[in-house]
Coordinates of C-alpha atoms in Angstrom, one line a residue:
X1 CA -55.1 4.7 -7.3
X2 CA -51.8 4.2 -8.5
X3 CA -49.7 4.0 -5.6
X4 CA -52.8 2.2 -3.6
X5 CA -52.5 -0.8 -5.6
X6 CA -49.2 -1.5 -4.3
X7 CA -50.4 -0.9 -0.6
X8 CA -53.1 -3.2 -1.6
X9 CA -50.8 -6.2 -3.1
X10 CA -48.1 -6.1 -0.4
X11 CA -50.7 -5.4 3.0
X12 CA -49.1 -8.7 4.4
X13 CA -45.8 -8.5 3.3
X14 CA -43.5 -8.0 6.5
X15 CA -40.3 -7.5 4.2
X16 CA -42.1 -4.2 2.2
X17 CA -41.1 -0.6 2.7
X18 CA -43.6 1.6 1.3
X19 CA -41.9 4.2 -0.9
X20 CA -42.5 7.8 -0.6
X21 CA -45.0 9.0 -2.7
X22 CA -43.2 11.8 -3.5
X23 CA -40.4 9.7 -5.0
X24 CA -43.2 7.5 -7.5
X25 CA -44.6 10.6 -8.5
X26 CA -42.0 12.5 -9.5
X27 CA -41.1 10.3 -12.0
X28 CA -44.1 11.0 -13.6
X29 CA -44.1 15.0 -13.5
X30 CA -42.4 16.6 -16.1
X31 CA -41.7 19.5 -14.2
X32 CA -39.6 17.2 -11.8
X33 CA -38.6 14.6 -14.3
X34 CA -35.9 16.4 -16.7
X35 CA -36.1 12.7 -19.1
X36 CA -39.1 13.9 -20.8
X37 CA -37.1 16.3 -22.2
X38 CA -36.0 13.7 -24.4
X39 CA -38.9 10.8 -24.4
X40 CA -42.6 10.4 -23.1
X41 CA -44.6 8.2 -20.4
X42 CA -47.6 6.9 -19.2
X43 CA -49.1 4.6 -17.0
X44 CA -51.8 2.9 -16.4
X45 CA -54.5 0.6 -14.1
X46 CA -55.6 -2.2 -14.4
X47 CA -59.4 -3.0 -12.7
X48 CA -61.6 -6.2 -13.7
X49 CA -65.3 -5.9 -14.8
X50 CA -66.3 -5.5 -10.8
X51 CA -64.1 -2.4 -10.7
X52 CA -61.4 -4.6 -8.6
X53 CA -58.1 -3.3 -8.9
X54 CA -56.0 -5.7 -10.7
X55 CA -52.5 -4.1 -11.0
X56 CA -50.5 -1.3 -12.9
X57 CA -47.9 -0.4 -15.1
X58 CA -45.8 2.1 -16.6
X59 CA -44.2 2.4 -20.3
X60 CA -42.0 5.0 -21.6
X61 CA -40.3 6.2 -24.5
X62 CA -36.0 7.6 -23.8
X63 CA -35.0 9.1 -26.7
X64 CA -31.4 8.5 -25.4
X65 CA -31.6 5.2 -24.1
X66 CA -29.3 2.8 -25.3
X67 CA -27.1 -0.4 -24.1
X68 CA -24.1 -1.3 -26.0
X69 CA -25.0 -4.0 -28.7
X70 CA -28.4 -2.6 -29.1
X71 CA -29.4 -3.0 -33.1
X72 CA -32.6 -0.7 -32.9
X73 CA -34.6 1.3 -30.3
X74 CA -35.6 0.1 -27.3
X75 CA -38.6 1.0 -24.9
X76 CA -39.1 0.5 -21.1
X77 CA -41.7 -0.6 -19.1
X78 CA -42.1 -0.3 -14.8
X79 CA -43.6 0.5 -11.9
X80 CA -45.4 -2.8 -12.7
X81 CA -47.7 -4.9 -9.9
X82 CA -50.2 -7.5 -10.3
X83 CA -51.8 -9.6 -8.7
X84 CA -51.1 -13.5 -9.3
X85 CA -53.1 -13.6 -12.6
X86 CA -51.1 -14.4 -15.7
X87 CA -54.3 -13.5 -17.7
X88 CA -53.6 -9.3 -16.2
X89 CA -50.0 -9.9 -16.9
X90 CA -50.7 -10.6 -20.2
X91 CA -52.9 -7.9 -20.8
X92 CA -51.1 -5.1 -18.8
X93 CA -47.8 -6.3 -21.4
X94 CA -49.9 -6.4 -24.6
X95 CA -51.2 -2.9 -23.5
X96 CA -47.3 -1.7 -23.6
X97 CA -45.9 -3.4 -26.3
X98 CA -49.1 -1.8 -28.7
X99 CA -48.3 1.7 -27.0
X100 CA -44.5 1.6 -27.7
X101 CA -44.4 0.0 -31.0
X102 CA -46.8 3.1 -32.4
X103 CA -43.8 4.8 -31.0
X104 CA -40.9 3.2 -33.7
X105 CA -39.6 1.0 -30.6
X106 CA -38.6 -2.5 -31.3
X107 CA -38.2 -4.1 -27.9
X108 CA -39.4 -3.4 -24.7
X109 CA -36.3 -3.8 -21.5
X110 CA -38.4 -4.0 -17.4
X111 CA -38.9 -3.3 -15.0
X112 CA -36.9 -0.3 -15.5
X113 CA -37.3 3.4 -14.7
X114 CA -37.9 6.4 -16.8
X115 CA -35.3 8.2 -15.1
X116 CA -31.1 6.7 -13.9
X117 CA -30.5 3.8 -13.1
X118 CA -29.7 3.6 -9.8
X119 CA -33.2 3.8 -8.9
X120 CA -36.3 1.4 -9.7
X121 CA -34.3 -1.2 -11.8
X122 CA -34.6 -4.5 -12.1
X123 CA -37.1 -7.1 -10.9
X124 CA -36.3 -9.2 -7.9
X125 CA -36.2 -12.4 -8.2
X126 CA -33.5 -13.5 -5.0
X127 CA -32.6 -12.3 -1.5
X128 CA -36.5 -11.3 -0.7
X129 CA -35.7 -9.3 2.5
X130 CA -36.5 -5.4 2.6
X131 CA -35.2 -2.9 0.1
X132 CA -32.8 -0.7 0.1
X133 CA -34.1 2.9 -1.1
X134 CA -35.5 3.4 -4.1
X135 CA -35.2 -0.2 -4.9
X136 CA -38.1 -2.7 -6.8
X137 CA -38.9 -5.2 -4.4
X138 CA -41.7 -7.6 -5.3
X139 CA -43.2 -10.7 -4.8
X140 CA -41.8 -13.7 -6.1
X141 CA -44.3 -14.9 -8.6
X142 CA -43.5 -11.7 -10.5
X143 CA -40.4 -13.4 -12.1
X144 CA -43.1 -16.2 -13.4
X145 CA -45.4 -13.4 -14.9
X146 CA -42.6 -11.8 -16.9
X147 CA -41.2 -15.3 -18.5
X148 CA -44.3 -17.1 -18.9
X149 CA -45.2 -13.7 -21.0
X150 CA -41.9 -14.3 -23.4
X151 CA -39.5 -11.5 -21.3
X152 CA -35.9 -13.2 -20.9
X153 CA -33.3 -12.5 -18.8
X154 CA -31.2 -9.4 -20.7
X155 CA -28.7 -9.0 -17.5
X156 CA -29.0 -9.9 -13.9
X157 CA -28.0 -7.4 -11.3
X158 CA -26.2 -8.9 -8.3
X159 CA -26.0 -7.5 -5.2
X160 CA -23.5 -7.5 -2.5
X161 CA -23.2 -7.1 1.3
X162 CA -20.8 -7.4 4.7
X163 CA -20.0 -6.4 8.1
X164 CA -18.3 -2.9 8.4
X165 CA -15.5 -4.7 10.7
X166 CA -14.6 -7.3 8.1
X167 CA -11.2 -7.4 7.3
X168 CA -10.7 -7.8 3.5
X169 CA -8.2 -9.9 1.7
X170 CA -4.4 -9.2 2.5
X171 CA -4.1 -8.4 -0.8
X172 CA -6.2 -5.3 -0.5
X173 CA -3.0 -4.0 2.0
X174 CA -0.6 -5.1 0.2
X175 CA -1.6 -3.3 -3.0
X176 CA -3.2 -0.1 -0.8
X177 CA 1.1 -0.5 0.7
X178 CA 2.6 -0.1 -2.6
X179 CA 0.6 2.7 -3.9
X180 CA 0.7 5.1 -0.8
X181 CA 4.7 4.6 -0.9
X182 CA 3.9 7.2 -3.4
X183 CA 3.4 10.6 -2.5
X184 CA 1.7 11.8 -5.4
X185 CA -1.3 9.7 -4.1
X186 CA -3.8 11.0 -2.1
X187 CA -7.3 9.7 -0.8
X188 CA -9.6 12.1 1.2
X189 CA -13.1 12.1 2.3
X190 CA -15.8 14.7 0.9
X191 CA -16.4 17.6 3.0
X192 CA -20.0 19.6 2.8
X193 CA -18.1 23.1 2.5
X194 CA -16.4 22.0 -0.6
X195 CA -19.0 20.4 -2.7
X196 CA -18.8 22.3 -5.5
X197 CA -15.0 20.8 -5.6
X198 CA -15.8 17.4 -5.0
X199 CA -18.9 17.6 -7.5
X200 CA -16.5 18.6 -10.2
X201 CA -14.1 15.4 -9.6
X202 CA -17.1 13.0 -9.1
X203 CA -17.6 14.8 -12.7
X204 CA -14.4 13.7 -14.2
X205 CA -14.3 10.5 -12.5
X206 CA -17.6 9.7 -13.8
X207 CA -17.4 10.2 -17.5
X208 CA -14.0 8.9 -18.1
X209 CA -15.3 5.4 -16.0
X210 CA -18.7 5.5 -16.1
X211 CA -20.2 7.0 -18.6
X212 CA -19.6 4.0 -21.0
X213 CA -21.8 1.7 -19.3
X214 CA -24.5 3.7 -19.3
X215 CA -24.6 4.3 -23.2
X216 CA -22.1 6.7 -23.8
X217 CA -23.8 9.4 -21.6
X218 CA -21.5 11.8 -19.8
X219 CA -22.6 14.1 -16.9
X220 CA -22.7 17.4 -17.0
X221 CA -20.9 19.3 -13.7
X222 CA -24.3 21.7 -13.3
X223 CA -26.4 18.4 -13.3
X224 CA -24.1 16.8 -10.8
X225 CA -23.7 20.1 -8.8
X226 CA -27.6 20.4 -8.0
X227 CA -27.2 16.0 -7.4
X228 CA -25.1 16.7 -4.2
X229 CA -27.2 19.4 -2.9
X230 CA -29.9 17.8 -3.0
X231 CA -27.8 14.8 -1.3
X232 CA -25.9 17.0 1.1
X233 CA -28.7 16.5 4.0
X234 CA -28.2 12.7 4.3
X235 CA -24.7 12.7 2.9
X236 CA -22.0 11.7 5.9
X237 CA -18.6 12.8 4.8
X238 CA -16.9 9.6 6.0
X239 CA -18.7 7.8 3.4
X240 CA -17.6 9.5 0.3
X241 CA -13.8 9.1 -0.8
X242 CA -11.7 10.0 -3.7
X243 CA -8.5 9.4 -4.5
X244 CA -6.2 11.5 -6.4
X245 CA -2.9 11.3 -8.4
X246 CA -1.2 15.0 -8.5
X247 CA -4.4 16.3 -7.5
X248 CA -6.4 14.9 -10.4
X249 CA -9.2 13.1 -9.6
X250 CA -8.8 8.8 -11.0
X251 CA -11.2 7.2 -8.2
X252 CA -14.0 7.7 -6.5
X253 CA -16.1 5.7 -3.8
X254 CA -20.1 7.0 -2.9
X255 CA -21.6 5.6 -0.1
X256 CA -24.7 7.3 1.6
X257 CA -26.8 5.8 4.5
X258 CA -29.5 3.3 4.0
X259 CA -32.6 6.4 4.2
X260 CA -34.8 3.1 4.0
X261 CA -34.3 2.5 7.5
X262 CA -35.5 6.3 8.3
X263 CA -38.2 6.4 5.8
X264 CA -40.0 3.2 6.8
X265 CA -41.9 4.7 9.7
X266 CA -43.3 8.0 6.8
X267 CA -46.0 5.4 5.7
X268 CA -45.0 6.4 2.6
X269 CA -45.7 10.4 3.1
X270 CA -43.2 13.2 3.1
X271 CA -45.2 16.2 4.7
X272 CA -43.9 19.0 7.6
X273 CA -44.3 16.3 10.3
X274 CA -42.5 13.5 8.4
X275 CA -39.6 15.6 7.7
X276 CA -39.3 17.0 11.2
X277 CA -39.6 12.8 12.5
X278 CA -36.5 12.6 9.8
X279 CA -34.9 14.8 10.9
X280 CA -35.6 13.2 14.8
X281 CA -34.4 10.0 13.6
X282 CA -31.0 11.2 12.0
X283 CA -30.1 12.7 15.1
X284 CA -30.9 10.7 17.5
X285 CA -32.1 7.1 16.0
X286 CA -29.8 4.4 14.6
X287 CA -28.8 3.4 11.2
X288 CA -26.7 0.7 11.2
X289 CA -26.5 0.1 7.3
X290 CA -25.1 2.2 4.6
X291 CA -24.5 1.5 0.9
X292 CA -22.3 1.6 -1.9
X293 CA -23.7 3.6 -5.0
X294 CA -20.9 4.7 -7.1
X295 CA -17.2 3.3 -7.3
X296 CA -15.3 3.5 -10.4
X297 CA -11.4 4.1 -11.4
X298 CA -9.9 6.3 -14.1
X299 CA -9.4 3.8 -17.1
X300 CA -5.3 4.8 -16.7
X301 CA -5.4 3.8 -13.2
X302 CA -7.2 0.8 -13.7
X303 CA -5.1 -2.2 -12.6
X304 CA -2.6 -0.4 -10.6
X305 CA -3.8 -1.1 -7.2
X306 CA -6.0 2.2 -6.7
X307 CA -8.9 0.1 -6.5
X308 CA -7.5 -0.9 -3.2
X309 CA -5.8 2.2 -2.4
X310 CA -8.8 4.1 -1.9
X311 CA -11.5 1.4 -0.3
X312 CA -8.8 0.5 2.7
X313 CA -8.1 4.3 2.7
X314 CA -12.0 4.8 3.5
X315 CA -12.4 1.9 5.5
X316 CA -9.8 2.5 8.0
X317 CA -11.8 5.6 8.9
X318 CA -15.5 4.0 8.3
X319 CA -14.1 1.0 10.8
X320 CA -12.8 3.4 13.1
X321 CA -16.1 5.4 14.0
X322 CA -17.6 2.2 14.6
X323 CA -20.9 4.0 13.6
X324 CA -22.5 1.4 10.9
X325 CA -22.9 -2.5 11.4
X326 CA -23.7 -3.6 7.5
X327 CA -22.6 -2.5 4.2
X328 CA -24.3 -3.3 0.9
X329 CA -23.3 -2.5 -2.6
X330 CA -25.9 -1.2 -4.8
X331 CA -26.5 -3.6 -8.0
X332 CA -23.2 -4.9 -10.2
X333 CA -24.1 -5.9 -13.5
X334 CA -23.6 -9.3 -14.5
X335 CA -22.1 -7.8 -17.5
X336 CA -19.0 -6.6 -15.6
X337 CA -17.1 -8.7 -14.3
X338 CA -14.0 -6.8 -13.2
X339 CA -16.7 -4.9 -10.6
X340 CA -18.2 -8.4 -9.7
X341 CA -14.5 -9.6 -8.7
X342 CA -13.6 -6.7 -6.5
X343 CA -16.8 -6.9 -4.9
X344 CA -16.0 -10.7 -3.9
X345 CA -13.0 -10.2 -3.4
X346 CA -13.7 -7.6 -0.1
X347 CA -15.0 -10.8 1.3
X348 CA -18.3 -10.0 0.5
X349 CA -21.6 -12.3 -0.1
X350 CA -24.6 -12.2 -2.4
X351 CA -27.1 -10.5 -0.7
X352 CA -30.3 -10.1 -3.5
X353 CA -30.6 -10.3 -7.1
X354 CA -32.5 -8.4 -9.6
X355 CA -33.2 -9.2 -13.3
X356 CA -33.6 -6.5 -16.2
X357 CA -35.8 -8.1 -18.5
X358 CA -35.9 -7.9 -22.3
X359 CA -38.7 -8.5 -25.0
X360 CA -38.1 -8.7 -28.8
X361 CA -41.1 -7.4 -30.6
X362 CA -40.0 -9.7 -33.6
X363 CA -40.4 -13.1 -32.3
X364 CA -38.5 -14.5 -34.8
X365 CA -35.3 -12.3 -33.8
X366 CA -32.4 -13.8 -32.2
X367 CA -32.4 -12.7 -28.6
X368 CA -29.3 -11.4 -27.3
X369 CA -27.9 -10.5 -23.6
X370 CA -26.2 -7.6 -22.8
X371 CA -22.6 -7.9 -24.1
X372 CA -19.6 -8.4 -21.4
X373 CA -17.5 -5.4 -20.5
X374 CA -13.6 -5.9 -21.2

């Protein structure tokens, strides 16, 4: 009944792409799940007197969850629908906020998922067209529900999106010019018989540029290891780029293929068949989108013109193959700006917008956004 209430609220919405199942319910299996290791979950439905589905929701408990600035512990709801009925809302909310609080939390952030955050983050709230995978899309009264509750804006997550043939800013070739004048750069493309390699400098890449943003948390090389095997199916090489200084790994740039456009004909189901029709479709169907997941810089690179260096590095090969129409970056937090500039920079436009809300259990608390990256 879960995943039917969804199917139920968006029957008529032309924009929705059912998810897989597989991908809602593993969130909520602790054999799949490694975060409940280190928290809890549950979920609930939400049916009226009549028996009348009303909607659903998820809260959780990450032990290790944690935005910079936070002053106390913080719980997460998601996986939230409703039908337009402020009065479910309400209760669905109340329901979470009583659950987590008898868990020490102060504060609830959603939607959000009890997992990373590239996946299920974020209510939409602009640029209502289909999702990309393992993105919230919703209906807009949703963002009405949430605020009308008390739930403010605690960062907004901006999307972006262009034509593969663009040409970016001159100053993109002018800066990738100066830096391949040096021979200890080099930029190269992942290759599937190397993974293991190019796991390990996605590794170091990641926790010296990432890692801060998401709370301090580094990566481990096992965990990201058994990421891009279970990645390397959909992966296309000329998608994923590093760049490297003396053979050390300071950028990186992950792009995979929109799977949404595959996985919109599964009707939401991942069986023998399904996979075999995937497998069809890859060969021999079109995807003309692909998107940006991961891009980051070194923090001793940062500034020098790598940034360039490596996206008109990839993008001389991406434009060459002529094999993808659109690219779309996966959310930029409003939070950080030097990602937001580079982004706009390409040439880029504001394709959709999602919203991670926060609510302060303490009403009388001052309410504070996420702080702004230097």
């Amino acid at each position: 009944m879960f995943l039917q209430i969804a199917i139920d609220i968006y029957r008529n919405d032309p924009n929705w792409i059912r998810p897989l199942d597989k991908d809602i319910e593993e969130v909520f299996d602790p054999a799949k799940n490694k975060f409940f290791k280190q928290g809890e979950c549950t979920r609930w439905i939400l049916k009226d007197v009549y028996g009348q589905m009303l909607g659903r929701v998820a809260a959780f408990v990450n032990k290790k969850y944690k935005n910079k600035g936070d002053d106390g512990p913080v719980g997460g709801i998601g996986f939230f629908e409703c039908i337009n009925r402020q009065d479910a809302a309400n209760f669905m909310f109340d329901y979470c906020k009583k659950w987590l609080r008898e868990r020490g939390m102060e504060a609830m952030d959603g939607p959000i998922n009890f997992g990373e955050r590239e996946r299920w983050w974020g209510l939409q709230v602009e640029g209502f067209q289909p999702p990309l995978y393992c993105m919230n899309y919703n209906p807009p009264y949703y963002k009405q529900l949430m605020e009308n509750y008390g739930f403010q804006p605690y960062f907004h997550q901006i999307c972006f999106a262009m034509k593969v043939q663009s040409r970016p800013q001159d100053k993109f070739y002018q800066r990738h010019d100066e830096i391949s004048k040096d021979p200890d750069f080099s930029a190269r493309h992942i290759r599937k018989v190397e993974l293991e390699k190019f796991a390990k400098d996605f590794t170091i890449v990641y926790n010296k540029a990432w890692a801060k943003h998401a709370g301090g948390k580094e990566l481990e090389e096992r965990v990201v290891q058994k990421m891009f095997k279970t990645m390397k199916p959909v992966m296309d090489e000329h998608l994923i780029w590093f760049a490297y200084y003396k053979e050390d790994p300071v950028a990186m740039w992950v792009n995979l293929p929109d799977l949404n456009q595959f996985f919109k004909h599964m009707g939401g189901k991942f069986g023998l068949f399904q996979k075999l029709y995937f497998l069809w479709l890859k060969k021999f169907g079109k995807c003309s989108r692909f998107l940006g997941l991961v891009f980051g810089v070194v923090p001793e690179f940062q500034g020098k013109g790598v940034d360039a260096y490596i996206i008109i590095e990839g993008a001389k090969v991406m434009q060459s193959t002529a094999k993808y129409e659109d690219y779309e970056m996966q959310w930029i937090g409003d939070f950080n700006p030097k990602m937001i500039n580079i982004a706009e920079s390409l040439g880029t436009t504001r394709s959709r917008k999602l919203t991670t809300y926060r609510y302060n259990f303490d009403r009388e608390k001052e309410f504070k956004r996420h702080p702004m990256l230097g």
